[in-house]
Amino acid sequence: MTVESEYIFPSQRSRKKPTNSQSANAAIKRMGYQGELVAHGLRSIASTALNERSSPMM
């Protein structure tokens, strides 16, 4: 996050709005992962990893 925007991925046209929800899926498709990965999957992986880092080890 930056001073210019409260969003991690702000829109290119307006820093006051988030990027389009399909932008991540379009990037995944361009990288050749269509049918293997979706943006929600990346969000889920990141969420799990971050939650595991912040929780005490067993």
Coordinates of C-alpha atoms in Angstrom, one line a residue:
M1 CA 0.0 0.0 0.0
T2 CA 1.1 3.5 -0.7
V3 CA 0.3 7.0 0.3
E4 CA -1.4 7.5 -3.0
S5 CA -3.9 4.7 -2.7
E6 CA -5.5 2.5 0.0
Y7 CA -5.5 -0.4 -2.4
I8 CA -2.7 -2.9 -3.0
F9 CA -3.7 -3.1 -6.6
P10 CA -5.3 0.3 -7.5
S11 CA -6.9 1.0 -10.9
Q12 CA -4.5 2.5 -13.4
R13 CA -7.2 5.2 -14.2
S14 CA -8.0 6.2 -10.6
R15 CA -5.9 5.4 -7.5
K16 CA -9.2 5.8 -5.5
K17 CA -10.6 2.6 -7.1
P18 CA -9.4 -1.0 -7.0
T19 CA -8.2 -2.7 -10.2
N20 CA -10.8 -4.7 -12.2
S21 CA -11.7 -8.0 -10.5
Q22 CA -10.8 -9.9 -13.7
S23 CA -7.4 -8.4 -14.2
A24 CA -5.7 -11.1 -12.1
N25 CA -7.4 -13.9 -14.0
A26 CA -6.4 -12.3 -17.3
A27 CA -2.8 -12.2 -16.2
I28 CA -2.9 -15.8 -15.1
K29 CA -4.3 -16.7 -18.6
R30 CA -1.5 -14.8 -20.3
M31 CA 1.1 -16.6 -18.2
G32 CA -0.3 -19.9 -19.5
Y33 CA -2.0 -21.2 -16.3
Q34 CA -5.6 -21.1 -17.7
G35 CA -7.5 -24.1 -16.4
E36 CA -4.9 -24.7 -13.7
L37 CA -5.2 -21.6 -11.5
V38 CA -7.6 -18.8 -10.8
A39 CA -7.2 -15.5 -8.8
H40 CA -9.3 -16.9 -6.0
G41 CA -6.9 -19.8 -5.6
L42 CA -4.0 -17.3 -5.3
R43 CA -5.9 -15.4 -2.6
S44 CA -6.6 -18.6 -0.7
I45 CA -3.0 -19.7 -0.9
A46 CA -1.8 -16.3 0.3
S47 CA -4.4 -16.2 3.1
T48 CA -3.4 -19.6 4.4
A49 CA 0.4 -18.8 4.2
L50 CA 0.0 -15.5 6.0
N51 CA -2.3 -17.0 8.7
E52 CA 0.2 -19.8 9.3
R53 CA 3.0 -17.3 9.7
S54 CA 1.2 -15.3 12.3
S55 CA -0.1 -18.2 14.4
P56 CA 2.1 -19.7 17.1
M57 CA 4.0 -22.9 16.1
M58 CA 2.6 -26.1 17.6

